[in-house]
Coordinates of C-alpha atoms and ligand atoms in Angstrom, one line a residue:
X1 CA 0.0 0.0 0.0
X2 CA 3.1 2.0 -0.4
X3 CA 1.6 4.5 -3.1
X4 CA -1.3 5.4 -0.6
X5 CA 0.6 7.2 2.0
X6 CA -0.5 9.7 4.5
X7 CA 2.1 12.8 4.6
X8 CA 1.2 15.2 8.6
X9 CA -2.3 13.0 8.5
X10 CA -3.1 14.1 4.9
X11 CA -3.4 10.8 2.5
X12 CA -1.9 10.6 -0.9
X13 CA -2.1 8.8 -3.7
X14 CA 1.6 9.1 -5.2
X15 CA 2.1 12.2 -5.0
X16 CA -1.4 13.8 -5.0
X17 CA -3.5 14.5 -2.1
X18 CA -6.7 12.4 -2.6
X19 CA -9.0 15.5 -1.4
X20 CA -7.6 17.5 -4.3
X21 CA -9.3 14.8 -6.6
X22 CA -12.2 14.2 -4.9
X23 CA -12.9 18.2 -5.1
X24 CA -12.8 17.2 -8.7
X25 CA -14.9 14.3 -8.8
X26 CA -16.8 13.9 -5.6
X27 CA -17.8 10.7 -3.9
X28 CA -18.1 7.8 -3.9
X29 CA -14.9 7.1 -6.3
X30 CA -12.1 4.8 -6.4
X31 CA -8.7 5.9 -7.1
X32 CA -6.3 3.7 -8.0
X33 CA -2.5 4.6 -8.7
X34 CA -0.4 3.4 -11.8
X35 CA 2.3 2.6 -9.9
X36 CA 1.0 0.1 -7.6
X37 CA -0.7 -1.8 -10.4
X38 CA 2.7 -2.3 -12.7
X39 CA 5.0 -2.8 -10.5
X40 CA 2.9 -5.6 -8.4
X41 CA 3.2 -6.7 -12.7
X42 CA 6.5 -6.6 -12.5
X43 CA 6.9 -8.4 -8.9
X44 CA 5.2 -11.6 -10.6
X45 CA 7.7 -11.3 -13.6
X46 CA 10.6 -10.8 -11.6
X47 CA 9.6 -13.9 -8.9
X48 CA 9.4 -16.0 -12.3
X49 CA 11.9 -14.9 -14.3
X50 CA 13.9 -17.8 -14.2
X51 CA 11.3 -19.8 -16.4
X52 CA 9.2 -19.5 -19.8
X53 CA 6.0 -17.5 -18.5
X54 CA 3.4 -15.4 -19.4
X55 CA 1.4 -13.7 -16.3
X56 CA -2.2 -13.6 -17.7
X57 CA -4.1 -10.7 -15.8
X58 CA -7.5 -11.9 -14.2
X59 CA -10.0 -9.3 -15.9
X60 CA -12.5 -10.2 -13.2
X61 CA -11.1 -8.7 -10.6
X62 CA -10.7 -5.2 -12.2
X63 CA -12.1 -4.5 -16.0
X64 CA -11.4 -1.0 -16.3
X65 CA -10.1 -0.4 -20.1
X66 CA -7.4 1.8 -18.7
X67 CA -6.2 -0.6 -16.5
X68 CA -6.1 -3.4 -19.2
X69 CA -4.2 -0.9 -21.7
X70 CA -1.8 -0.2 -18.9
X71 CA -1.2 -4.5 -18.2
X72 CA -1.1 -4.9 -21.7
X73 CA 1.9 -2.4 -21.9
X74 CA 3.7 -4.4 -19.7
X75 CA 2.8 -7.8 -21.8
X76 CA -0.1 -9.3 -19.7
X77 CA -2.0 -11.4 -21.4
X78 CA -5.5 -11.8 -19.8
X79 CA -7.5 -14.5 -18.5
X80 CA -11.4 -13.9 -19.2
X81 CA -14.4 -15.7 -18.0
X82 CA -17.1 -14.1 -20.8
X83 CA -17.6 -12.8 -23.9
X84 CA -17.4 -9.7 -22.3
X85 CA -14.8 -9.6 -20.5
X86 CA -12.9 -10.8 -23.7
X87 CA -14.7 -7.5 -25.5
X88 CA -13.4 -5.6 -22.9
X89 CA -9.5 -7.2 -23.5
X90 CA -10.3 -6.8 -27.4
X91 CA -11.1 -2.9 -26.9
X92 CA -8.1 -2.2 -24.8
X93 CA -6.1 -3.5 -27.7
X94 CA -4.9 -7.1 -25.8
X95 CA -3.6 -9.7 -27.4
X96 CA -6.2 -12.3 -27.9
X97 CA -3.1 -14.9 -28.6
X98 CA -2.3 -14.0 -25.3
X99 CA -5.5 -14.5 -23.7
X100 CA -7.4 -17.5 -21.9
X101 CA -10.9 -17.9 -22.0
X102 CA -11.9 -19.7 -18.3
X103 CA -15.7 -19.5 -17.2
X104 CA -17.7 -22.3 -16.1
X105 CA -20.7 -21.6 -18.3
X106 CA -19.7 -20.4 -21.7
X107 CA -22.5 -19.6 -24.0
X108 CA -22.2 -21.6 -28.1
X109 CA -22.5 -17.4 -28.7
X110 CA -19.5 -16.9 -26.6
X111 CA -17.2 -19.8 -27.7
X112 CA -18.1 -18.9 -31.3
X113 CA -16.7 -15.3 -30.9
X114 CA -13.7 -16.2 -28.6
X115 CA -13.0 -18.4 -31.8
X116 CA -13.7 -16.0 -33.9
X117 CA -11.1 -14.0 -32.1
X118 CA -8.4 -16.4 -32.5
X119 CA -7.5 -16.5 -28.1
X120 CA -5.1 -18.5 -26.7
X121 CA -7.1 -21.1 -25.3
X122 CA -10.3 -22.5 -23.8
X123 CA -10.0 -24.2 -20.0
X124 CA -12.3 -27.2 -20.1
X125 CA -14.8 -26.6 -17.3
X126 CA -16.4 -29.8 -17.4
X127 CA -16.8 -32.7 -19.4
X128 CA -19.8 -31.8 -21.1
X129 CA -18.4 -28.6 -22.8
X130 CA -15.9 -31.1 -24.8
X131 CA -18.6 -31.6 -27.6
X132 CA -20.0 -28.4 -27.4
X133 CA -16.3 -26.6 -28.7
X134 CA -15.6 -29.2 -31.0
X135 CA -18.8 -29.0 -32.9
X136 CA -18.6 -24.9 -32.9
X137 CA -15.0 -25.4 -33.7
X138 CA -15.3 -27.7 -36.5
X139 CA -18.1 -25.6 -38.1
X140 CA -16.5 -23.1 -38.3
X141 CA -13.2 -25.4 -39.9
X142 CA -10.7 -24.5 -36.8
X143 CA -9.0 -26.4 -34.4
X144 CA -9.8 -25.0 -30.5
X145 CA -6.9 -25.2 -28.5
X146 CA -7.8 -26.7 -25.2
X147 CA -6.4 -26.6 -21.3
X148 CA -8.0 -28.9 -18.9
X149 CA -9.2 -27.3 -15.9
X150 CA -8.1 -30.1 -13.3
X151 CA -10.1 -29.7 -9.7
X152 CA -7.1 -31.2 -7.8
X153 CA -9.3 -31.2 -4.3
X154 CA -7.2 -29.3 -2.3
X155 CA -8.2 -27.1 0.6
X156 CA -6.5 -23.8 0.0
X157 CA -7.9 -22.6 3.9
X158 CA -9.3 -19.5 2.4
X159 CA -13.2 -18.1 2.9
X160 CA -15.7 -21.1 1.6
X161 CA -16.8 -18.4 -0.9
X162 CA -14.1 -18.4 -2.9
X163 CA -12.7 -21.7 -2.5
X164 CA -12.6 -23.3 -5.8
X165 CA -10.0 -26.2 -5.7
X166 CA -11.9 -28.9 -3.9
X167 CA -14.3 -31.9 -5.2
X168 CA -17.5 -30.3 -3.5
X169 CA -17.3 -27.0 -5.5
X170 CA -18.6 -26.3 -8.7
X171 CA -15.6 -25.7 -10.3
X172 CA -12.9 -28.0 -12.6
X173 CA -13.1 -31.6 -13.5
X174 CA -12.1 -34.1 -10.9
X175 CA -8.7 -36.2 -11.5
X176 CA -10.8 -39.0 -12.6
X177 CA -13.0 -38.0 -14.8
X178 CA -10.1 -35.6 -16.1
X179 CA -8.4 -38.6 -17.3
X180 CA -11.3 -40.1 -18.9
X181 CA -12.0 -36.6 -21.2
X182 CA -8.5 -37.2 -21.4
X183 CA -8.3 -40.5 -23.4
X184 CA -12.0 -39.3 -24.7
X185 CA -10.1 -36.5 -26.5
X186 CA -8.5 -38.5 -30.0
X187 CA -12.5 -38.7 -31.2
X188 CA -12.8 -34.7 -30.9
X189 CA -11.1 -33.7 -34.1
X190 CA -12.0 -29.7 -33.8
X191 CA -9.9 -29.9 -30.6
X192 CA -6.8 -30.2 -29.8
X193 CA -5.2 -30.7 -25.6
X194 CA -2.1 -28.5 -25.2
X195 CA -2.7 -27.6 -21.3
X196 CA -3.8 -28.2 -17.8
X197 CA -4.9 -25.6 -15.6
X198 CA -5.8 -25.2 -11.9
X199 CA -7.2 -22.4 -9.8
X200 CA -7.6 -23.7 -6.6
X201 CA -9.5 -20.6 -5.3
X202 CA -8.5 -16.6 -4.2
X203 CA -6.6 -15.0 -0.8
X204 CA -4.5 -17.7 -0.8
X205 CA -1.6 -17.0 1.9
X206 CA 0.5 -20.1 2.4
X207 CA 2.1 -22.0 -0.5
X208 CA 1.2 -25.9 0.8
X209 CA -2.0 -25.9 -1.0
X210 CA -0.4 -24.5 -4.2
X211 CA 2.3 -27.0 -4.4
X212 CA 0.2 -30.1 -2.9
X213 CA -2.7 -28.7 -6.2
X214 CA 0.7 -28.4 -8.5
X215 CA 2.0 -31.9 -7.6
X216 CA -1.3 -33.7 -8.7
X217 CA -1.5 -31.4 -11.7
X218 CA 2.1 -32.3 -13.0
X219 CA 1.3 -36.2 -13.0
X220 CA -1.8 -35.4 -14.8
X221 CA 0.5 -33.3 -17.7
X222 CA 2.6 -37.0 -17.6
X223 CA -1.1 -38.6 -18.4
X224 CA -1.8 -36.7 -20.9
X225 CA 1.1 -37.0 -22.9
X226 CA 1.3 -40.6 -22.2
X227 CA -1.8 -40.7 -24.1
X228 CA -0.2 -38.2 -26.9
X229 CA -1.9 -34.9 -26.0
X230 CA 1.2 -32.1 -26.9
X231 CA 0.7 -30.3 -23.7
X232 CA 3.1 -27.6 -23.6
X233 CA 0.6 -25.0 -20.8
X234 CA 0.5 -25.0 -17.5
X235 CA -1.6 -22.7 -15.9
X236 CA -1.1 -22.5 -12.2
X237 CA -4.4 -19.7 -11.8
X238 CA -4.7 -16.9 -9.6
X239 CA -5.8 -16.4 -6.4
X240 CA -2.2 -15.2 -4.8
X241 CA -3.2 -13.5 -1.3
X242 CA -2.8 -9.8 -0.3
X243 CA -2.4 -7.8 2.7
X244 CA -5.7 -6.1 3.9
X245 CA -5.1 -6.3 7.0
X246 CA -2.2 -8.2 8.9
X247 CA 0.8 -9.3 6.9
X248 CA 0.5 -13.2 7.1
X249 CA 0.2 -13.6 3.0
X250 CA 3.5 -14.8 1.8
X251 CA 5.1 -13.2 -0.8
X252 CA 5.4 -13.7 -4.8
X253 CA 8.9 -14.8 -3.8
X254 CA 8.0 -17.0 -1.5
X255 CA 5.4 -18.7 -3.8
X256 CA 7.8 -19.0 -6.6
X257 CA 10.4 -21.0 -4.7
X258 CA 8.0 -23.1 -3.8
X259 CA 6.6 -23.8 -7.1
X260 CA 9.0 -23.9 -9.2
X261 CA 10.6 -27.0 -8.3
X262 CA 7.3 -28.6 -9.0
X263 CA 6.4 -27.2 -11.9
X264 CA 9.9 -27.0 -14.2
X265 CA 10.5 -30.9 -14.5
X266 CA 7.5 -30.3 -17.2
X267 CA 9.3 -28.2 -19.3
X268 CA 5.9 -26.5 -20.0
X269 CA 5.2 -22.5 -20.2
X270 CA 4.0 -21.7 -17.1
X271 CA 0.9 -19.4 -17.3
X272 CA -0.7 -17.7 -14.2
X273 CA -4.2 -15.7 -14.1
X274 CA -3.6 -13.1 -11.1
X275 CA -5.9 -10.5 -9.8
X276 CA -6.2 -9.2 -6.8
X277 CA -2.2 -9.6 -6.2
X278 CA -2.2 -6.8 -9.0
X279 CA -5.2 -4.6 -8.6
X280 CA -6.3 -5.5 -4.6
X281 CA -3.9 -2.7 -2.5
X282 CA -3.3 -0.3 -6.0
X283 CA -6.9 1.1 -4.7
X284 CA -9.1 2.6 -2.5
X285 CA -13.0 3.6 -2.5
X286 CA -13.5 7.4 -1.1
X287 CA -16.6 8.4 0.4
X288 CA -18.1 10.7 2.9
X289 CA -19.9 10.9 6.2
X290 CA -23.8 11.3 5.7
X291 CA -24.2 11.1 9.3
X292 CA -23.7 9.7 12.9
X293 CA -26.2 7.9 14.6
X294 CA -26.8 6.7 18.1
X295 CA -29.0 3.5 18.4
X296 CA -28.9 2.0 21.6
X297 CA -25.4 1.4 22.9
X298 CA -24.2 1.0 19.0
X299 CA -22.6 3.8 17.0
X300 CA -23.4 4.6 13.5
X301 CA -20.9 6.2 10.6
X302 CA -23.5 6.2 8.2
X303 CA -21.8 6.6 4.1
X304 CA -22.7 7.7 0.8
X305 CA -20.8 4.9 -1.1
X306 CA -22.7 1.2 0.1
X307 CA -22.3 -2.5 -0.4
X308 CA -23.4 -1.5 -4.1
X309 CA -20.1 0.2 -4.4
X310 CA -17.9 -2.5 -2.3
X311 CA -20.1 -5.7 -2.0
X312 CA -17.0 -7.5 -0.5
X313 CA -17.6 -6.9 3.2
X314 CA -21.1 -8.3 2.9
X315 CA -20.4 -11.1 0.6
X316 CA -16.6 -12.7 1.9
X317 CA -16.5 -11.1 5.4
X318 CA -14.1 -9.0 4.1
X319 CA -11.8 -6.5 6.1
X320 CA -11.0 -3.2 4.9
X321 CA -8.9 -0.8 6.6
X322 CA -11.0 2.6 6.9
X323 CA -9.7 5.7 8.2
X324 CA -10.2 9.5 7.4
X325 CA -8.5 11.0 4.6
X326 CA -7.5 13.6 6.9
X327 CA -6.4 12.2 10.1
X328 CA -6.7 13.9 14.0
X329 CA -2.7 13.4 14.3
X330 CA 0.1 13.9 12.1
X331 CA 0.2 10.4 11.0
X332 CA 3.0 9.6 8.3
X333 CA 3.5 6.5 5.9
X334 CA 1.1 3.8 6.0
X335 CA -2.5 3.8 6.9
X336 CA -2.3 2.6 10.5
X337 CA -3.4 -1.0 12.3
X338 CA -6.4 -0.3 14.1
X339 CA -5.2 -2.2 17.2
X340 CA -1.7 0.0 17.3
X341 CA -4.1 3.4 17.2
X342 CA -3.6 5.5 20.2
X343 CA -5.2 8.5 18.7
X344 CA -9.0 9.6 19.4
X345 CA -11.5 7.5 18.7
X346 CA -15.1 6.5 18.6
X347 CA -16.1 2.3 18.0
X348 CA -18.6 2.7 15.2
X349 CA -20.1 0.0 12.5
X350 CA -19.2 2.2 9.4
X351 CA -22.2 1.7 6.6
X352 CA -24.0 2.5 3.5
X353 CA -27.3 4.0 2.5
X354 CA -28.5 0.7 1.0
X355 CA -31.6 -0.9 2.3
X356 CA -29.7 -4.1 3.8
X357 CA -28.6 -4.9 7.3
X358 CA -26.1 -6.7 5.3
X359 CA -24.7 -3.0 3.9
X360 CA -21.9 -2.3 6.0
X361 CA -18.2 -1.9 5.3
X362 CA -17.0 -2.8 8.8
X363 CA -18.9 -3.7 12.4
X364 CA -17.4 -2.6 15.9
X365 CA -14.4 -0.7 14.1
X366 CA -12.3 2.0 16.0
X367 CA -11.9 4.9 14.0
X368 CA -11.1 8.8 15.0
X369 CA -14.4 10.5 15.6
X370 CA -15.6 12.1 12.4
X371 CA -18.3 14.6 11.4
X372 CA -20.6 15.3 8.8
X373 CA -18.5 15.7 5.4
X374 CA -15.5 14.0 6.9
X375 CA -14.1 11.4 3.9
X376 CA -13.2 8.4 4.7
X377 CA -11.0 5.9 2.4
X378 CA -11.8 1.8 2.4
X379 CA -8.5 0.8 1.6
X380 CA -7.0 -2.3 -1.0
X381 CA -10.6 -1.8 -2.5
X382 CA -8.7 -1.9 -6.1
X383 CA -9.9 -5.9 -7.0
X384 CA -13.7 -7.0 -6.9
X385 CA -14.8 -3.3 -6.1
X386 CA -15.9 -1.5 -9.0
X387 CA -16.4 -4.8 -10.8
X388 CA -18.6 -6.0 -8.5
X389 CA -20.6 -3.1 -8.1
X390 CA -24.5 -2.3 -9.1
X391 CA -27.2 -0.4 -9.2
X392 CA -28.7 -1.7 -6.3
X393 CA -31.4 0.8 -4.6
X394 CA -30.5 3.1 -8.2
X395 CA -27.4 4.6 -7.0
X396 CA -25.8 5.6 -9.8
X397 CA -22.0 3.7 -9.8
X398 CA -18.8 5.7 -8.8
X399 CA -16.7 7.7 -10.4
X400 CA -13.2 5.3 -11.3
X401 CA -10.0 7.7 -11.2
X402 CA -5.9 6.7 -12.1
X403 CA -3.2 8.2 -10.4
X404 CA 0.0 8.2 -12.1
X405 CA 2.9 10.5 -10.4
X406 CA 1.4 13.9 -9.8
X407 CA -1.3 13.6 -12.6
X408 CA -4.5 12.1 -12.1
X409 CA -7.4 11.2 -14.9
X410 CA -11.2 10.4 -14.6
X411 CA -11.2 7.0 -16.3
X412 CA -15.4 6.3 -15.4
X413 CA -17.2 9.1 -15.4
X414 CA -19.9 8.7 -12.6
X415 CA -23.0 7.4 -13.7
X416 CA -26.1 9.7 -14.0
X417 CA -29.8 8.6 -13.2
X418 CA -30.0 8.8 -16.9
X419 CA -27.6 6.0 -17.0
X420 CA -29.7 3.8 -14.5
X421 CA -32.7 3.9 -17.1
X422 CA -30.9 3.8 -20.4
X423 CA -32.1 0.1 -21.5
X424 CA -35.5 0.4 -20.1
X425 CA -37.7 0.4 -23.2
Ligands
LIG1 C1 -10.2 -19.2 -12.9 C2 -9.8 -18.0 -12.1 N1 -8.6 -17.5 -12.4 C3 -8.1 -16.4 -11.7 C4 -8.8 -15.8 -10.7 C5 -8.3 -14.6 -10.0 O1 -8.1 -14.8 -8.7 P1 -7.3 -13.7 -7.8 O2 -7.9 -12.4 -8.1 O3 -7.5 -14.2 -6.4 O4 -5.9 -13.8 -8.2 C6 -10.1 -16.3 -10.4 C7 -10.9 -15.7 -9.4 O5 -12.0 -16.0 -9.1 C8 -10.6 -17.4 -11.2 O6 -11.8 -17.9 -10.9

């Protein structure tokens, strides 16, 4: 969180003060800053330089066109999981030969235009979709190139929500049943296997489940090419944890040495679809103080920016540091743990306007007082913020803004209540 620093209790972003942009745009908005977001890039390079890779940026967790113009600069690829999302790579002038097409329920309409498109490669969700590609694929007189998505059923101890690695969960194909689509594959002429892929679910912070999911997943690549597939991908996923609030995530580093080991004896490309580790802490949502209220012996900061803005506190459990933009004290450098603060302070459930008892952004939190008008940042709100936001209660959605240096650019314009009946016919 190093590019969101507070300077005598006044918090930057680089080298802006984040009121001077909110004066601009007003809130609700997230800010996110350049730097943050390519060098986290470059950290994941770096950690694998010393094998054939290609980092393959998880749209999902941040689709702003901007942002994918600014990965693709540094030669992302991208991993999609919809036509849309592969619209959204296409417009921001990606490389489609760089891009994977995951998803667990792809549309014929979808497959056709991802086709159409030339990508990468499809991950195999489930058995089923083999016929489905290979019919589209052969009507239309290509070969779709294929990665298996194995479901290695590992635990990755993360929140049950976004576990996605074990047998119970919807996602992947079992080991079993992966080797029978496996030896299935020679009667699919409009495909062809040349990966397996895993993604054994998202804030992952210890390595063991990586490397127990990436030792069943290599002896499945000996499988296939037993059985002649020419698999030459391995896609390891996303799902790399972040600091939001203690620093218990290992680091890229860390996950690397681990890894590699397992993975080089393949000799395969490695691929790898991260998201949060590149968007999560290069952003924050801004918002202001409607009001304080008192209901029995609970405190309320009551926001303008809800869980339509940030749905993750509702939906994971999700902690977000929050803290003023202008703090009581001189505080310098980064935003402070809320156990070590010794400043003023008021224990308040900090919420949104939305009609939900579920609409909150964090419950018994100790925070300096604040007033009327005070803004208040949510920080590492950069991955599954904006793109999980909605219209929920018609609030038009925030404002998006990028930070690079001492410059800053409105990349989403808010919407207007025009926008939240635009379709309605
Ligand atoms: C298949 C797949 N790849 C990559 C990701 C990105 O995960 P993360 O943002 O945790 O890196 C996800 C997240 O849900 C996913 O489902």
């Amino acid at each position: 969180m190093h590019d969101f620093l507070y300077r005598d209790g006044k918090l930057f972003c680089e080298e802006i003060p984040v009121d001077r942009i909110l004066d601009a745009v007003g809130t609700p908005a997230y800010v996110y800053s350049a730097r943050t977001i390519v060098e986290h890039c470059r950290k994941i390079r770096e950690a694998y330089a010393g094998i054939e890779h290609l980092v393959c940026y998880s749209v999902k967790a941040n689709s702003s066109r901007a942002i994918l113009r600014m990965l693709r600069d540094e030669g992302a690829g991208f991993d999609v999981v919809s036509g849309g999302e592969l619209y959204r790579v296409l417009q921001a002038g990606g490389d489609p030969r760089k891009t994977i097409y995951a998803g667990v329920g792809k549309t014929a309409e979808e497959i056709r235009y991802a086709l159409d498109q030339n990508i990468l490669m499809f991950n195999l969700e489930n058995p089923g979709e083999l016929e489905v590609i290979d019919r589209i694929a052969r009507d239309a007189d290509k070969v779709a190139d294929l990665a298996i998505r194995v479901n290695p059923d590992v635990d990755p101890k993360t929140h049950r929500y976004i576990t996605t690695g074990k047998r119970e969960t919807k996602f992947g194909i079992d080991l079993d049943q992966a080797e029978a689509v496996a030896r299935r594959l020679s009667g699919y002429p409009g495909v062809r296997l040349i990966g397996v892929h895993m993604h054994i679910g998202s804030q992952i912070t210890t390595v063991e489940p990586y490397v127990r999911a990436a030792e069943k997943v290599t002896a499945f690549i000996g499988l296939c090419r037993g059985l002649g597939h020419p698999v030459t991908q391995l896609n390891i996923g996303g799902g790399f944890g972040i600091f939001y609030k203690d620093k218990s995530a290992r680091t890229m580093q860390d996950f690397s040495q681990a890894l590699l080991p397992v993975v080089r004896p393949t000799g395969c490309r490695l691929l790898m679809e991260p998201g949060r580790f590149i968007v999560g802490n290069a952003g924050v949502l801004l918002t202001q103080v409607l009001f304080l209220k008192e209901s029995g012996d609970r405190a309320f900061v009551i926001c303008d920016a809800g869980m339509n803005d940030l749905i993750r506190p509702a939906l994971y459990e999700a902690y977000h540091k929050i803290w003023p933009i202008q703090m009581p004290l001189k505080v310098q450098g980064e935003p402070p743990d809320e156990e070590s603060w010794t400043g003023p302070s008021l224990l308040a459930d900090v919420v949104g306007p939305i009609c939900e008892s579920g609409d909150f952004f964090a419950r018994d939190r100790r925070i300096p007082p604040v007033q009327r008008g005070d803004r208040l940042a949510v920080f590492s709100a950069g991955a599954y913020g904006y793109a999980m936001s909605s219209n929920y209660n018609s609030h038009p959605r925030p404002a998006e803004v990028l930070v690079r240096g001492d410059q800053f650019a409105l990349i989403t314009a808010r919407e207007s209540y025009a926008d939240l009946v635009r379709n309605e016919r």
